[in-house]
PDB file of C-alpha atoms in Angstrom:
ATOM      1  CA  MET W   1      35.057 -68.642 -40.309  1.00 80.00           C
ATOM      2  CA  SER W   2      36.705 -69.585 -43.588  1.00 92.00           C
ATOM      3  CA  VAL W   3      38.023 -66.931 -45.885  1.00 92.00           C
ATOM      4  CA  LYS W   4      35.759 -68.111 -48.709  1.00 94.00           C
ATOM      5  CA  LYS W   5      32.653 -67.749 -46.533  1.00 95.00           C
ATOM      6  CA  LEU W   6      33.830 -64.342 -45.221  1.00 94.00           C
ATOM      7  CA  TYR W   7      34.362 -63.035 -48.811  1.00 94.00           C
ATOM      8  CA  LYS W   8      30.940 -64.417 -49.789  1.00 96.00           C
ATOM      9  CA  LEU W   9      29.282 -62.548 -46.890  1.00 95.00           C
ATOM     10  CA  LYS W  10      31.280 -59.398 -47.643  1.00 95.00           C
ATOM     11  CA  LEU W  11      30.221 -59.549 -51.321  1.00 96.00           C
ATOM     12  CA  SER W  12      26.520 -60.174 -50.485  1.00 96.00           C
ATOM     13  CA  ALA W  13      26.526 -57.277 -48.014  1.00 95.00           C
ATOM     14  CA  THR W  14      28.187 -55.018 -50.517  1.00 96.00           C
ATOM     15  CA  CYS W  15      25.662 -55.942 -53.222  1.00 96.00           C
ATOM     16  CA  TYR W  16      22.700 -55.306 -50.929  1.00 96.00           C
ATOM     17  CA  LYS W  17      24.108 -52.000 -49.788  1.00 95.00           C
ATOM     18  CA  VAL W  18      24.939 -50.905 -53.378  1.00 95.00           C
ATOM     19  CA  LEU W  19      21.475 -51.853 -54.627  1.00 96.00           C
ATOM     20  CA  PHE W  20      19.783 -49.988 -51.787  1.00 95.00           C
ATOM     21  CA  SER W  21      22.043 -47.002 -52.302  1.00 94.00           C
ATOM     22  CA  SER W  22      21.334 -46.989 -56.020  1.00 94.00           C
ATOM     23  CA  LEU W  23      17.629 -46.910 -55.346  1.00 95.00           C
ATOM     24  CA  ILE W  24      17.910 -44.029 -52.897  1.00 94.00           C
ATOM     25  CA  ILE W  25      20.151 -42.035 -55.254  1.00 93.00           C
ATOM     26  CA  ALA W  26      17.775 -42.686 -58.167  1.00 93.00           C
ATOM     27  CA  ILE W  27      14.738 -41.584 -56.075  1.00 95.00           C
ATOM     28  CA  ILE W  28      16.558 -38.329 -55.271  1.00 91.00           C
ATOM     29  CA  VAL W  29      18.283 -37.561 -58.564  1.00 89.00           C
ATOM     30  CA  ILE W  30      15.606 -38.494 -61.131  1.00 91.00           C
ATOM     31  CA  PRO W  31      13.176 -35.740 -60.030  1.00 91.00           C
ATOM     32  CA  LEU W  32      16.059 -33.251 -60.060  1.00 87.00           C
ATOM     33  CA  TYR W  33      17.003 -34.316 -63.557  1.00 86.00           C
ATOM     34  CA  PHE W  34      13.490 -34.134 -65.019  1.00 89.00           C
ATOM     35  CA  PHE W  35      11.878 -31.258 -63.009  1.00 89.00           C
ATOM     36  CA  TRP W  36      14.655 -29.091 -61.621  1.00 88.00           C
ATOM     37  CA  PHE W  37      16.664 -29.201 -64.858  1.00 88.00           C
ATOM     38  CA  PRO W  38      14.203 -29.639 -67.733  1.00 86.00           C
ATOM     39  CA  TYR W  39      15.436 -30.758 -71.176  1.00 85.00           C
ATOM     40  CA  PRO W  40      17.120 -27.784 -72.746  1.00 88.00           C
ATOM     41  CA  LEU W  41      18.638 -26.680 -69.452  1.00 87.00           C
ATOM     42  CA  ASN W  42      20.213 -30.054 -68.618  1.00 87.00           C
ATOM     43  CA  GLN W  43      21.830 -30.178 -72.057  1.00 88.00           C
ATOM     44  CA  SER W  44      23.114 -26.628 -71.939  1.00 87.00           C
ATOM     45  CA  LEU W  45      24.550 -26.936 -68.420  1.00 88.00           C
ATOM     46  CA  ASN W  46      25.857 -30.470 -69.023  1.00 88.00           C
ATOM     47  CA  ILE W  47      24.221 -31.786 -65.924  1.00 90.00           C
ATOM     48  CA  ASN W  48      24.553 -35.456 -67.107  1.00 90.00           C
ATOM     49  CA  LYS W  49      28.193 -35.514 -66.135  1.00 91.00           C
ATOM     50  CA  MET W  50      27.478 -34.169 -62.692  1.00 90.00           C
ATOM     51  CA  ILE W  51      24.682 -36.644 -62.038  1.00 91.00           C
ATOM     52  CA  VAL W  52      26.815 -39.540 -63.226  1.00 91.00           C
ATOM     53  CA  ASN W  53      29.704 -38.374 -61.005  1.00 92.00           C
ATOM     54  CA  ILE W  54      27.387 -38.167 -57.978  1.00 91.00           C
ATOM     55  CA  PHE W  55      26.045 -41.623 -58.690  1.00 92.00           C
ATOM     56  CA  PHE W  56      29.420 -43.321 -59.199  1.00 92.00           C
ATOM     57  CA  VAL W  57      31.170 -41.556 -56.341  1.00 91.00           C
ATOM     58  CA  ASN W  58      28.458 -42.674 -53.920  1.00 92.00           C
ATOM     59  CA  ILE W  59      28.310 -46.195 -55.325  1.00 92.00           C
ATOM     60  CA  ALA W  60      32.139 -46.550 -55.267  1.00 92.00           C
ATOM     61  CA  LEU W  61      32.317 -45.098 -51.794  1.00 90.00           C
ATOM     62  CA  VAL W  62      29.696 -47.415 -50.302  1.00 92.00           C
ATOM     63  CA  GLY W  63      30.841 -50.480 -52.262  1.00 93.00           C
ATOM     64  CA  LEU W  64      34.507 -50.213 -51.463  1.00 94.00           C
ATOM     65  CA  LEU W  65      34.098 -49.233 -47.811  1.00 94.00           C
ATOM     66  CA  THR W  66      31.437 -51.908 -47.173  1.00 95.00           C
ATOM     67  CA  PHE W  67      33.609 -54.560 -48.717  1.00 95.00           C
ATOM     68  CA  ILE W  68      36.654 -53.513 -46.685  1.00 95.00           C
ATOM     69  CA  PHE W  69      35.005 -52.986 -43.282  1.00 94.00           C
ATOM     70  CA  PHE W  70      32.154 -55.483 -43.219  1.00 94.00           C
ATOM     71  CA  ASN W  71      32.862 -58.416 -40.889  1.00 92.00           C
ATOM     72  CA  PRO W  72      29.905 -60.160 -39.256  1.00 91.00           C
ATOM     73  CA  GLU W  73      32.125 -61.537 -36.433  1.00 91.00           C
ATOM     74  CA  ARG W  74      33.037 -58.063 -35.137  1.00 92.00           C
ATOM     75  CA  LYS W  75      31.005 -56.527 -32.365  1.00 93.00           C
ATOM     76  CA  ASP W  76      31.194 -53.044 -33.895  1.00 93.00           C
ATOM     77  CA  ASN W  77      30.055 -54.043 -37.302  1.00 93.00           C
ATOM     78  CA  LYS W  78      26.795 -52.047 -37.019  1.00 93.00           C
ATOM     79  CA  VAL W  79      28.803 -48.961 -35.966  1.00 95.00           C
ATOM     80  CA  ASN W  80      31.040 -49.363 -38.985  1.00 93.00           C
ATOM     81  CA  MET W  81      28.125 -49.672 -41.325  1.00 94.00           C
ATOM     82  CA  LEU W  82      26.474 -46.588 -39.782  1.00 95.00           C
ATOM     83  CA  ILE W  83      29.664 -44.616 -40.198  1.00 94.00           C
ATOM     84  CA  ILE W  84      29.916 -45.703 -43.863  1.00 94.00           C
ATOM     85  CA  SER W  85      26.242 -44.683 -44.369  1.00 93.00           C
ATOM     86  CA  PHE W  86      26.978 -41.303 -42.803  1.00 95.00           C
ATOM     87  CA  PHE W  87      29.871 -40.690 -45.142  1.00 93.00           C
ATOM     88  CA  GLN W  88      27.699 -41.740 -48.032  1.00 93.00           C
ATOM     89  CA  VAL W  89      24.899 -39.330 -47.076  1.00 94.00           C
ATOM     90  CA  VAL W  90      27.420 -36.501 -46.638  1.00 95.00           C
ATOM     91  CA  ALA W  91      28.924 -37.233 -50.080  1.00 93.00           C
ATOM     92  CA  LEU W  92      25.428 -37.323 -51.624  1.00 93.00           C
ATOM     93  CA  PHE W  93      24.459 -33.986 -50.066  1.00 94.00           C
ATOM     94  CA  VAL W  94      27.648 -32.309 -51.145  1.00 95.00           C
ATOM     95  CA  GLY W  95      27.082 -33.522 -54.698  1.00 93.00           C
ATOM     96  CA  LEU W  96      23.468 -32.379 -54.599  1.00 92.00           C
ATOM     97  CA  TYR W  97      24.536 -29.020 -53.152  1.00 94.00           C
ATOM     98  CA  TYR W  98      26.836 -28.426 -56.113  1.00 92.00           C
ATOM     99  CA  LEU W  99      24.168 -29.621 -58.489  1.00 88.00           C
ATOM    100  CA  VAL W 100      21.630 -27.203 -57.115  1.00 86.00           C
ATOM    101  CA  GLN W 101      24.193 -24.375 -57.202  1.00 90.00           C
ATOM    102  CA  VAL W 102      24.604 -24.792 -60.975  1.00 88.00           C
ATOM    103  CA  ARG W 103      20.939 -23.995 -61.697  1.00 84.00           C
ATOM    104  CA  PRO W 104      20.521 -20.404 -62.989  1.00 83.00           C
ATOM    105  CA  ALA W 105      18.864 -17.942 -60.624  1.00 75.00           C
ATOM    106  CA  TRP W 106      16.355 -16.781 -63.192  1.00 72.00           C
ATOM    107  CA  LEU W 107      14.475 -20.123 -63.150  1.00 56.00           C
TER     108      LEU W 107
END
């Protein structure tokens, strides 16, 4: 396989994985932002920075690791993508854990 074709496949796999990951993160984080932390609370606790950090850490993690490890010619490509997805889910849940811990107990 030529290098140009390999990079094209890597880039397309990375784009698909980043788009899917963005959708999943948005589905999880948007309800937290609007219902768990309503307007005055999200401004006072500065939740916007935490949500942006969760989003970009997950997107950077999945994008970089997918681009590095994706190779359609390898036999263990599916295993590599599952391991990357596992690390992404762990990073997302760690970020969500800290986001939930910031919410005041009186709410």
